[in-house]
Coordinates of C-alpha atoms and ligand atoms in Angstrom, one line a residue:
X12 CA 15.7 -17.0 -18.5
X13 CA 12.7 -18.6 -16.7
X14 CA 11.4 -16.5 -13.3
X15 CA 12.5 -19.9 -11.6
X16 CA 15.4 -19.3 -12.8
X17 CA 15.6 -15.6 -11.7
X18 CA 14.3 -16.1 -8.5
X19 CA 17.5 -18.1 -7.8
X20 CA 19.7 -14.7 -7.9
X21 CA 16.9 -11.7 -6.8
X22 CA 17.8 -8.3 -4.7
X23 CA 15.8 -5.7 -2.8
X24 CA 16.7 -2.6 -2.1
X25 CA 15.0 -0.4 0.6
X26 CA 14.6 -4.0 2.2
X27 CA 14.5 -3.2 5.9
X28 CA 11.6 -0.7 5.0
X29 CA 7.5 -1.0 5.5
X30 CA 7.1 -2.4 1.7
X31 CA 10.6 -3.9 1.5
X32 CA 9.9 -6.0 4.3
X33 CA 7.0 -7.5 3.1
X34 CA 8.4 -7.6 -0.8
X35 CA 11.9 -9.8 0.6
X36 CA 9.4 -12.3 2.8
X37 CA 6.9 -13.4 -0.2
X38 CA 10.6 -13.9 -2.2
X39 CA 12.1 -15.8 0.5
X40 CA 8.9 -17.7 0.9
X41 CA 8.6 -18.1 -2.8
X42 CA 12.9 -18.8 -3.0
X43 CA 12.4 -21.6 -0.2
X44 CA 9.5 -23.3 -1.6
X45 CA 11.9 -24.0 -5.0
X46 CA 15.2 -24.7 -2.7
X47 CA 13.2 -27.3 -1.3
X48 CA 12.5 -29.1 -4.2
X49 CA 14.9 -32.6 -4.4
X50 CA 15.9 -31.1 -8.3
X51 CA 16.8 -27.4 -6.6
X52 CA 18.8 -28.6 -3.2
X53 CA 22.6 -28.3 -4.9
X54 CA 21.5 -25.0 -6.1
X55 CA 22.4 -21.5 -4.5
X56 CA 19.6 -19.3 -3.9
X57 CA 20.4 -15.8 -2.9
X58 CA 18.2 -12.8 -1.7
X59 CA 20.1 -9.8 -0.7
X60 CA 18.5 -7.6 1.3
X61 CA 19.8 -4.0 1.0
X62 CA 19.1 -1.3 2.8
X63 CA 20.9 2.0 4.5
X64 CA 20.0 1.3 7.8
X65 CA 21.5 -1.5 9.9
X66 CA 18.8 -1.1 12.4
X67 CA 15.9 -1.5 9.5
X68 CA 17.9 -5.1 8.6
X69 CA 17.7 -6.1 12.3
X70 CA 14.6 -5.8 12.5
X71 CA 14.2 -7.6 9.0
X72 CA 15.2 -10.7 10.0
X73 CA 12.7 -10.8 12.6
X74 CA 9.7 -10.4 10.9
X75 CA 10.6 -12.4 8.0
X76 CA 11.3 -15.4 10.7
X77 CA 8.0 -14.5 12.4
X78 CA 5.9 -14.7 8.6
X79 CA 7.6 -17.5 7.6
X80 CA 6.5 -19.6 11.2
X81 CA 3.5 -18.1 9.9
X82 CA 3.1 -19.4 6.6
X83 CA 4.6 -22.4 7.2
X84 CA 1.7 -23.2 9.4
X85 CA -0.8 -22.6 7.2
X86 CA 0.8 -24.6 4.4
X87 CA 1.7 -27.4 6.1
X88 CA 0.3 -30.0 4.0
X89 CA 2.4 -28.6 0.8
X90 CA 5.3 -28.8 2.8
X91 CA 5.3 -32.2 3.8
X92 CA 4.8 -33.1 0.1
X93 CA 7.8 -30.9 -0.7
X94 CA 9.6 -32.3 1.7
X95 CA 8.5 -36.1 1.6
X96 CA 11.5 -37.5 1.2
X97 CA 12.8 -36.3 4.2
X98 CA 12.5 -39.0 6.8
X99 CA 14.6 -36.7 9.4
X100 CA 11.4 -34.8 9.4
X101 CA 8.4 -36.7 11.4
X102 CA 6.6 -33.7 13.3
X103 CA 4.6 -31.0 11.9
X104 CA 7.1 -28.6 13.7
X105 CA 10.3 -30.3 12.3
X106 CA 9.1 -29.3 8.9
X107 CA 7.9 -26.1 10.3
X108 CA 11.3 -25.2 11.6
X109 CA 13.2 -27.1 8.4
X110 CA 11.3 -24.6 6.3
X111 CA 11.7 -21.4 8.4
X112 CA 15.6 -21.9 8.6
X113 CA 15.8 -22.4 4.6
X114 CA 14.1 -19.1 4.0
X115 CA 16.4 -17.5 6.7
X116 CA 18.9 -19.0 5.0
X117 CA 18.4 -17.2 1.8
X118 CA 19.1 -13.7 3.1
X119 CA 21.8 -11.6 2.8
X120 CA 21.0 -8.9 4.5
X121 CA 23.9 -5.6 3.4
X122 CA 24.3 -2.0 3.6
X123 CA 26.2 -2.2 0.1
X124 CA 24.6 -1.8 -3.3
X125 CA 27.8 -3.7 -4.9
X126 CA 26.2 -7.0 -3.6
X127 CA 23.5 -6.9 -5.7
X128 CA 26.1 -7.7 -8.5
X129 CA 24.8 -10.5 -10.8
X130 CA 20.9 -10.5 -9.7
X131 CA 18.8 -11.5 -12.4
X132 CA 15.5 -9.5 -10.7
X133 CA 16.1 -6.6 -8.3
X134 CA 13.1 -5.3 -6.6
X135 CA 13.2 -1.2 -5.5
X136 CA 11.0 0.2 -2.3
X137 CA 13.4 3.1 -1.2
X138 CA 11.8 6.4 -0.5
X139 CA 9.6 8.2 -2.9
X140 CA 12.3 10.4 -4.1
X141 CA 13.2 10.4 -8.0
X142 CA 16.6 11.7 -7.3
X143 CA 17.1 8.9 -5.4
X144 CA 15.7 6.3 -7.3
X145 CA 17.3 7.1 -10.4
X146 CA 20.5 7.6 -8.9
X147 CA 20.1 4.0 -7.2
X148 CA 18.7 2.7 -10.5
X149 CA 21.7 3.8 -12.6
X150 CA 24.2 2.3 -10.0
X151 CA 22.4 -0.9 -10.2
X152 CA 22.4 -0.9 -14.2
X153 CA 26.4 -0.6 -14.0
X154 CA 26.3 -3.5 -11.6
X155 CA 24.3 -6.0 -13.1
X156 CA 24.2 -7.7 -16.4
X157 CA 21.9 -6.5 -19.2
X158 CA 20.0 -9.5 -18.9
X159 CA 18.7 -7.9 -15.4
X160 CA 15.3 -6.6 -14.9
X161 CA 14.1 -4.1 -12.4
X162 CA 10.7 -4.0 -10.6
X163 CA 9.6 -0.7 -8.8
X164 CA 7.2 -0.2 -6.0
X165 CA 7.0 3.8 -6.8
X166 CA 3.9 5.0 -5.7
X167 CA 3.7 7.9 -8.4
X168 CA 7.1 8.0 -10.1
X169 CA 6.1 7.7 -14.0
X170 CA 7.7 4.4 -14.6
X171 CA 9.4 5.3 -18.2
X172 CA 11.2 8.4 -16.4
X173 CA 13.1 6.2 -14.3
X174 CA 13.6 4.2 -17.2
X175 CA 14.8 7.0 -19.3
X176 CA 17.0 8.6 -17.0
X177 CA 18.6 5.3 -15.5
X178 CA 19.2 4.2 -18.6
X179 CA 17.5 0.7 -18.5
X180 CA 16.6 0.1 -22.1
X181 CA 12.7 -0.9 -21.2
X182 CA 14.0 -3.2 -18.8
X183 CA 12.0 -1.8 -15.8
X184 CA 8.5 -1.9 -14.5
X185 CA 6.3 -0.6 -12.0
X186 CA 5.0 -3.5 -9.8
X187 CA 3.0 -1.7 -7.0
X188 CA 2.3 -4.0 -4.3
X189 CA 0.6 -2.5 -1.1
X190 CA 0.7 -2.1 2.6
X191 CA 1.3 -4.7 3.8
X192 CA 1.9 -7.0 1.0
X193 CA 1.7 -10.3 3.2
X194 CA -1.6 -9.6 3.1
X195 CA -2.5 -7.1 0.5
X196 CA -3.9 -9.1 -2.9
X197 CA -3.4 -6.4 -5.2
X198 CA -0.5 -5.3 -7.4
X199 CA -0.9 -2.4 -10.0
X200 CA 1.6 -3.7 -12.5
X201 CA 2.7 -0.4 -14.5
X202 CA 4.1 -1.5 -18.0
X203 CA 4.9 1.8 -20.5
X204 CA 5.4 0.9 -24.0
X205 CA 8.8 0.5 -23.9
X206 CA 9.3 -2.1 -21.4
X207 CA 10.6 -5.4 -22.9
X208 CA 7.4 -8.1 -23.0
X209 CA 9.6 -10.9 -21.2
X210 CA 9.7 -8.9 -18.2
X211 CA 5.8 -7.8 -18.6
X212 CA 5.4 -11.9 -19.0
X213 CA 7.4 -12.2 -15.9
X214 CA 5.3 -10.0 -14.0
X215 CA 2.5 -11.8 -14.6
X216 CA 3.9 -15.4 -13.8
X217 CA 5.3 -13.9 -10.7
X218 CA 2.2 -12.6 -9.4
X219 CA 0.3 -15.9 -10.1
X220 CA 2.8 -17.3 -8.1
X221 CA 2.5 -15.0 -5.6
X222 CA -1.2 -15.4 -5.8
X223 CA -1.8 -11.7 -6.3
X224 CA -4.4 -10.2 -8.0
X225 CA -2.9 -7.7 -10.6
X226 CA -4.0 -4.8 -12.6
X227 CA -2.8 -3.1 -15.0
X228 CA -2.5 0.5 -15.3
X229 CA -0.7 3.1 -17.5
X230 CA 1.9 5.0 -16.7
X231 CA 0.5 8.2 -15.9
X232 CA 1.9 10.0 -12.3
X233 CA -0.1 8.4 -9.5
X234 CA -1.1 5.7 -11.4
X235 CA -5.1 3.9 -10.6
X236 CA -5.0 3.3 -7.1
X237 CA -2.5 6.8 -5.7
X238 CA -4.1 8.2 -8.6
X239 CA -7.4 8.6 -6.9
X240 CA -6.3 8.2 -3.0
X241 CA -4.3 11.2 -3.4
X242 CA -7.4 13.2 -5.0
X243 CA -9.7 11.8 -2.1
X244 CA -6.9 13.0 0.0
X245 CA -7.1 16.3 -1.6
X246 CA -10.7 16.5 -1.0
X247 CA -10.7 15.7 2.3
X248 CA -8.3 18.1 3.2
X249 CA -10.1 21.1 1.5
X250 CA -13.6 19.8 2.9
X251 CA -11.5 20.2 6.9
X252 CA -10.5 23.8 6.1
X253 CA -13.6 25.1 4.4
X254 CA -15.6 23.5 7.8
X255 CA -13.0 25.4 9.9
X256 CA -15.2 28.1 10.0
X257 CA -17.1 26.8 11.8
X258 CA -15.9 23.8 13.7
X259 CA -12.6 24.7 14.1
X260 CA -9.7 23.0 11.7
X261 CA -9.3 20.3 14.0
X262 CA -13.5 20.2 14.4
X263 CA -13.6 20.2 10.7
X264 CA -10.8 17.5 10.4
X265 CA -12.8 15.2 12.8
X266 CA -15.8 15.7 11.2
X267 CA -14.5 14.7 7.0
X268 CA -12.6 12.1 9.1
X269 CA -15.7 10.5 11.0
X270 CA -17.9 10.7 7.1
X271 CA -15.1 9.3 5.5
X272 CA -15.2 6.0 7.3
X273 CA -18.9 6.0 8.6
X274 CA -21.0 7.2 6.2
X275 CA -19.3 6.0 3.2
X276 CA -19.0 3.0 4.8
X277 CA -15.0 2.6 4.8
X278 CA -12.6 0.5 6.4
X279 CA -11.1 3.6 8.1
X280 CA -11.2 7.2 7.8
X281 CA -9.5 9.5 5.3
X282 CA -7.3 10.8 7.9
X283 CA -6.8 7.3 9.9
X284 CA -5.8 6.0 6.3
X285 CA -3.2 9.0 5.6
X286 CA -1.9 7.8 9.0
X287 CA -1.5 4.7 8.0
X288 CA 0.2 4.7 4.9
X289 CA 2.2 7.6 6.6
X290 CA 2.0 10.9 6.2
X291 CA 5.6 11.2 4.4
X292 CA 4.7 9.3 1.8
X293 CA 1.1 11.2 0.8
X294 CA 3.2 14.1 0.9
X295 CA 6.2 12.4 -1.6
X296 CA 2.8 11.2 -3.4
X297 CA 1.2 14.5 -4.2
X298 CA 4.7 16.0 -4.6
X299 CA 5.4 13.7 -7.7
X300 CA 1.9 13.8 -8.7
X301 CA 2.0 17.6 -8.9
X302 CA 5.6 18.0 -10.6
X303 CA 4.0 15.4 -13.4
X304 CA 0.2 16.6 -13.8
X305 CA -0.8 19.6 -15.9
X306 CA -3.4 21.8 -15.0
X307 CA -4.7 20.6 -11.2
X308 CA -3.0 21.8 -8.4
X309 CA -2.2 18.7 -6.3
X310 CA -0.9 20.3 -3.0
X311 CA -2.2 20.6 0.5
X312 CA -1.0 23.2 2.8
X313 CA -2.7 21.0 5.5
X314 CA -0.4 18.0 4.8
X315 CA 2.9 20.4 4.3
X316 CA 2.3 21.4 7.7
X317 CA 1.7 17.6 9.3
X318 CA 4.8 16.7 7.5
X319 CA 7.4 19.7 8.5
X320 CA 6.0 19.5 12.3
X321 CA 7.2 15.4 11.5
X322 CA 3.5 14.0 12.6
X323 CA 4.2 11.1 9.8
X324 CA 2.0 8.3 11.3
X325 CA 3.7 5.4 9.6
X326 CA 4.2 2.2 11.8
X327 CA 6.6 0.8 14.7
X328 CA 8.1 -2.3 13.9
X329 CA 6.0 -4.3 15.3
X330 CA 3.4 -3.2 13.4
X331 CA 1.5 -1.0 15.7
X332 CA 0.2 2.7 14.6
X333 CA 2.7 5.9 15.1
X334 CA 0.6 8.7 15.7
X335 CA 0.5 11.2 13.2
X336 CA -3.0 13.5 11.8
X337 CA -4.7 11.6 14.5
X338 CA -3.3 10.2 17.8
X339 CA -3.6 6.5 18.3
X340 CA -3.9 4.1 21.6
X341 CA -3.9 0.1 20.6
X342 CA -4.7 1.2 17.0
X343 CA -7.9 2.9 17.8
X344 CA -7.7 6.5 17.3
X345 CA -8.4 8.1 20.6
X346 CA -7.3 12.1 19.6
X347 CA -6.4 14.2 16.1
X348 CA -3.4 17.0 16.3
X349 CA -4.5 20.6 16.6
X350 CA -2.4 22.8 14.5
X351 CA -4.1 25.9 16.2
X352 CA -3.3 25.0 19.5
X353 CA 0.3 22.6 18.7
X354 CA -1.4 19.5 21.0
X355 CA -3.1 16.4 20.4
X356 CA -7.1 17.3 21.2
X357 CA -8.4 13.5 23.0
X358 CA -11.7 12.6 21.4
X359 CA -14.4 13.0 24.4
X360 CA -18.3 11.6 23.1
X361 CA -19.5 13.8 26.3
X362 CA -17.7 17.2 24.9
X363 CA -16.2 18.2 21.7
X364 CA -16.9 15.2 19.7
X365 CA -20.0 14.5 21.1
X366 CA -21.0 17.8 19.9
X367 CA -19.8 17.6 16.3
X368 CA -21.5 14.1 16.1
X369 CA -24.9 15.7 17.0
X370 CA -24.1 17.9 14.6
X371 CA -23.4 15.4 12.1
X372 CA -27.2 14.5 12.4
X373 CA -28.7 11.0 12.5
X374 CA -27.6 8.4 9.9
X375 CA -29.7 6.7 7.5
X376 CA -31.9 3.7 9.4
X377 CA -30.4 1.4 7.4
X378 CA -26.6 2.5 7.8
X379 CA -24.1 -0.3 8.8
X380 CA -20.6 0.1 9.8
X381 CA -18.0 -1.4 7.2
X382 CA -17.2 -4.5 8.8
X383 CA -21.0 -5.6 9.7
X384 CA -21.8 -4.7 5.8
X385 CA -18.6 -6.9 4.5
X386 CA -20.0 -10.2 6.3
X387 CA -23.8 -10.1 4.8
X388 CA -24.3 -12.3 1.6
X389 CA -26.2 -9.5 0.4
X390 CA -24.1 -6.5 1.1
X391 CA -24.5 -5.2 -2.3
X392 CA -28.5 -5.0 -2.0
X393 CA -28.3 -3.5 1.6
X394 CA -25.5 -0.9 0.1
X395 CA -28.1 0.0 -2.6
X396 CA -30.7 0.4 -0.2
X397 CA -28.6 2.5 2.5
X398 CA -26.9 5.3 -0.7
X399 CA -30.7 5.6 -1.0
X400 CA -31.3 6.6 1.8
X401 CA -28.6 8.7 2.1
X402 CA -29.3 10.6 -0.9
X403 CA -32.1 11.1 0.5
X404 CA -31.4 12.9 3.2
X405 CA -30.3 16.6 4.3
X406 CA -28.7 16.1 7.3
X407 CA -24.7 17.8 7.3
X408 CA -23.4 13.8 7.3
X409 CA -25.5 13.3 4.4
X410 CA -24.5 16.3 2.5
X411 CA -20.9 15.5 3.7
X412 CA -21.0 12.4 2.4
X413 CA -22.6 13.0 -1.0
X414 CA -20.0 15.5 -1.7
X415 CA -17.5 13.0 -1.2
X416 CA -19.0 10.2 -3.2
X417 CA -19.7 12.8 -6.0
X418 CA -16.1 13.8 -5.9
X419 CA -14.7 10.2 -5.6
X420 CA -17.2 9.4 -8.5
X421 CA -15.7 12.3 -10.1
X422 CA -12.2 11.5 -9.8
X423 CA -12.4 7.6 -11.0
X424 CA -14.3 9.0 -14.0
X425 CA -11.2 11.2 -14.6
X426 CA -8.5 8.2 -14.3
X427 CA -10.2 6.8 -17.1
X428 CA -10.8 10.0 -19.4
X429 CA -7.3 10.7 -18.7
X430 CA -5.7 7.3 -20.2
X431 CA -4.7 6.2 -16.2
X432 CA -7.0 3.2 -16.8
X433 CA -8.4 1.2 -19.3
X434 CA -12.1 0.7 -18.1
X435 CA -14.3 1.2 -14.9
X436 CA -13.4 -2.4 -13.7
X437 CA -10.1 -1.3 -13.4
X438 CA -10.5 1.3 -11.1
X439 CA -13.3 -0.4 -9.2
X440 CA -11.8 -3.4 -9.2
X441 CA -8.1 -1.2 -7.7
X442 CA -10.1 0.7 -5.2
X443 CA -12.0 -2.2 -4.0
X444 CA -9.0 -5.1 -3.8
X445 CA -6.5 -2.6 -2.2
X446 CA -8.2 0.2 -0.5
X447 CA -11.3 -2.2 0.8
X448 CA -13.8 -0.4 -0.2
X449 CA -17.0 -2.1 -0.4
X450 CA -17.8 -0.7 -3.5
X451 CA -16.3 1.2 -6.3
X452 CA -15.9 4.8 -6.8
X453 CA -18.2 4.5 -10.5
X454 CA -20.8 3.4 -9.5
X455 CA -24.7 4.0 -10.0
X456 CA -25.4 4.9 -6.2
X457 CA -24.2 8.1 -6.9
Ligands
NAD135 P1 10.0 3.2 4.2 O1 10.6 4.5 4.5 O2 9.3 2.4 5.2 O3 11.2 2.3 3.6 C1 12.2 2.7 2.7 C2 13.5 2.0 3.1 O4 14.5 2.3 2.1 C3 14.1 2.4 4.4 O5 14.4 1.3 5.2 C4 15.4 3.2 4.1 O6 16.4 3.0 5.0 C5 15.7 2.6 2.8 N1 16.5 3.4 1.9 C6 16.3 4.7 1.6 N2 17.2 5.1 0.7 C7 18.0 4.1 0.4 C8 19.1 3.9 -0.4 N3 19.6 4.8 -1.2 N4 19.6 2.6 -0.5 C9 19.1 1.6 0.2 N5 18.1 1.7 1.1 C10 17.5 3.0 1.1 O7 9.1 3.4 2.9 P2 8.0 2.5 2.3 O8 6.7 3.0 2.8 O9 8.3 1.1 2.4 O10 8.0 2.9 0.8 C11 8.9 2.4 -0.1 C12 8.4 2.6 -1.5 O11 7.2 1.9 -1.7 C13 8.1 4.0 -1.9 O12 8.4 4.2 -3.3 C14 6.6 4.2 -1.7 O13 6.1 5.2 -2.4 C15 6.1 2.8 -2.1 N6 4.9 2.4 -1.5 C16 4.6 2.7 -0.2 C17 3.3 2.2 0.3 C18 2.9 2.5 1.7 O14 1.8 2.4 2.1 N7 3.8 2.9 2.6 C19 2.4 1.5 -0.5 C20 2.8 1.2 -1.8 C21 4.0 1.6 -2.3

C-alpha cells in the first residue's frame, strides 16, 4: 500500500492532547491537500481522532480550524493550483475557507477505540505510561488488519517492548515528533531491527512530506534527544540542591536556571524548559528511563516532589504557560516555587534575585543572549570567541556554566558510546533542530 494510500484511512489516539493535537493537524493538512486533488474528490478520507476526554476533542477542533486558516494563508498559491478548476472559488478567502472546511471535514473526533477499525496508519501520543500503551496497542492490533502500522510518539518507551508485548510483529515504530509539531522540524524516527522496512520507508516518505527533518536513533530508553534532556535535567537538579547550602533550594534553583539559559546561551532555562514540556512528563521520562537503564540512577527527588504537589507546568489550551517549577505571567517567568516555604517566591532584581545575580558575577564582554546570537551571520565565530572567554573566567556563572557544558559534553559523548546514536552529527544535529540550541553538546568549545 502507498502512504497516499494510507493516509486515506489514518487514526490518532491521545488526539485532544499537547502532541496529539499537533500530530492530527499536519494529517488533516496533509489528508486535505490529496482530497483536493480532481483524481482524489470521490474518495473517502478519514482521520479519527480518539481520545478519553470529550473536553480535549472540543478543544481539538478549534485549534486544528485555527492552523489550518493558518496554513492555508501561507500556502495560498499551491492551493489555487490545487484547486484551479474550481471556478466557484474567485477570492483568496473562498479557497481559504474551501480548504479549511475539507480538513474539518476529515475529522472524526471519538471517545471509542473501536472506530479506529480498518486504519491503515494509527498514530499513538497518550500518556507516557507503558501499561497504557501496550494495553492500547494490543486493543488496536485486534481491531485492525495486519496490513496496519503503528507510529509512536513515546518519549522513552523502548520501541521493540511495545512491539513485543502488543504483539505487532515489527509493525511499529517510534516517530518522535516534538512540542509543538506545527512548528517543530525534527522527528527522531526510532526503527529496532525488527520493524518491517515498508513501514521504515514510510516513515521516511511521510516526513518528506511533512517537510520534517528526521533522525534516526536506536532504540535505547530515552532515545537521542530525551536521552540527553533528561541527563541535563538530572544535572541541573543536583547542581540546585548541592547550591542550597548556600542560596537556599529555591536560591540555588534560580541560579542553575538563570546559567542554563544565559550563559550557555539557550533558548530558555533548564527549569523554564521542564515547564514547558511539563513537569509530568520529565517525571514519566526519567521513570522509564530508569526502569530501562543499568547502572545510573536516573531519579530526582526534586522533580518527585514538583510532580506529587501537581506543579506540572504544561500548557492551557490556548497555548499559554501553566505555572509549574517556575511561576509564569504572559509567558515570562516572573517567580519559581519554594518547596521550603510551599509559595511561589516573585523574582525582585532590587532583592533576592538581584543578589544572587551579583553573585553570579559579571559575564564574559562578549556574551549575547540566545536570540541576538541566532540573527548574526557569524554566530558560530562570535560563539567561539564568547566559550573562550568564558573558560576563561572564574567567576561562580563561569564555573556554573563550565560544569554544565562539561556535563552536557559528557552526556552526548555517552549517547554515542552507548549505541543511542550513530555519530556526533546525530546528537548535535537532535539537540540543535529540536532543543534550539545554538550549538551542539560535542563540541570543541568545551
Ligand atoms: P498530554 O497529556 O497532553 O496528552 C495525552 C492525551 O492522551 C490526553 O488528551 C489524554 O486524554 C489522552 N489519553 C490518555 N489515555 C488515553 C487512552 N487510553 N485512550 C485515548 N486517549 C488517552 O500528553 P503529551 O504531552 O501530548 O504526550 C503524549 C505522548 O507524546 C507521550 O508519550 C509523551 O511522552 C510524548 N511526547 C511529549 C512531548 C512534550 O513535550 N509534551 C514531546 C514529545 C513526545
Amino acid at each position: 500500500m502507498t502512504l497516499d494510500e494510507r493516509l486515506e484511512h489514518v487514526a490518532v489516539v491521545g488526539a485532544g492532547g499537547k502532541m496529539g493535537s499537533g500530530i492530527v493537524t499536519l494529517l488533516a493538512l496533509e489528508m486535505a491537500k490529496l482530497r483536493g486533488r480532481v483524481e482524489n474528490r470521490s474518495k473517502c478520507y478519514r482521520l479519527h481522532c480518539i481520545d478519553l476526554s470529550d473536553q480535549a476533542l472540543d478543544g481539538l477542533r478549534r485549534y486544528v480550524k485555527a492552523q489550518a486558516t493558518k496554513a492555508a494563508e501561507k500556502s495560498i498559491v499551491l492551493l489555487r493550483q490545487l484547486y484551479a478548476d474550481r471556478a466557484d472559488l474567485v477570492e483568496n478567502y473562498d479557497v481559504i475557507a474551501e480548504f479549511t472546511d475539507t480538513v474539518l471535514s476529515l475529522l472524526r473526533p471519538s471517545t471509542e477505540l473501536s472506530v479506529a477499525r480498518g486504519a491503515h496508519l494509527v498514530f499513538e501520543a497518550v500518556v507516557e505510561d507503558k501499561t497504557t500503551k501496550v494495553q492500547l496497542l494490543s486493543e488496536l492490533n485486534h481491531l485492525c488488519p495486519p496490513s496496519t502500522f503503528f507510529l509512536t510518539n513515546t518519549s522513552s518507551i523502548p520501541i521493540s517492548l511495545l512491539d513485543r508485548e502488543a504483539n505487532l510483529g515489527g509493525r511499529i515504530i517510534g516517530y518522535h515528533f516534538y512540542n509543538p509539531p506545527m512548528v517543530q522540524k525534527l522527528v527522531e524516527v526510532i526503527a529496532p531491527q525488527a520493524a518491517v522496512p515498508e513501514l521504515v520507508q514510510l516513515g521516511r516518505e511521510l516526513g518528506e512530506r511533512l517537510g520534517k527533518k528526521l533522525f534516526f536513533a536506536n532504540d535505547v530508553a530515552g532515545f537521542i534527544g530525551n536521552g540527553h534532556f533528561s541527563r541535563d535535567g538530572l544535572h541541573a537538579c543536583r547542581e540546585a540542591q548541592r547550591l542550597a547550602k548556600d542560596y537556599t533550594l529555591a536560591g540555588g534553583m534560580y541560579l542553575v536556571n538563570k546559567v542554563s539559559q544565559d550563559l550557555l546561551v539557550r533558548p530558555m532555562g533548564i527549569f523554564q524548559l521542564i515547564d514547558y514540556v511539563g513537569v509530568d512528563v520529565f517525571y514519566f521520562l526519567l521513570k522509564v528511563m530508569n526502569e530501562h537503564i543499568a547502572g545510573e540512577d536516573l531519579h530526582s527527588d526534586l522533580i518527585d516532589r514538583f510532580y506529587e504537589l501537581k506543579l506540572l507546568g504544561g500548557q492551557w489550551p490556548d497555548g499559554s504557560q501553566k505555572d509549574g517549577i517556575l511561576k509564569y505571567d504572559r509567558g515570562r517567568p516572573v517567580g519559581i516555587y519554594d518547596l521550603d516555604k510551599q509559595q511561589y517566591l516573585m523574582f525582585d532584581p532590587n532583592g533576592w534575585t538581584g543578589e544572587l545575580d551579583h553573585a553570579l558575577g559579571p559575564y564574559p564582554a562578549s556574551h549575547r543572549p540566545w536570540k541576538a546570537l541566532l540573527a548574526l551571520p557569524d554566530k558560530d565565530k562570535q560563539l567561539r570567541l564568547y566559550f573562550q572567554e568564558l573558560f576563561a573566567s572564574d567567576t561562580l556563572g563561569a564555573r556554573l556554566a563550565q560544569a554544565y557544558l562539561r556535563r552536557s559534553k559528557e552526556i552526548g559523548e555517552k549517547l554515542i558510546a552507548d549505541g543511542v546514536a550513530n555519530s556526533v552529527e546525530d546528537v548535535n544535529g537532535v539537540l540543535t533542530n529540536g532543543f534550539y540550541h545554538l550549538y551542539g553538546p560535542i563540541n570543541d568549545f568545551v
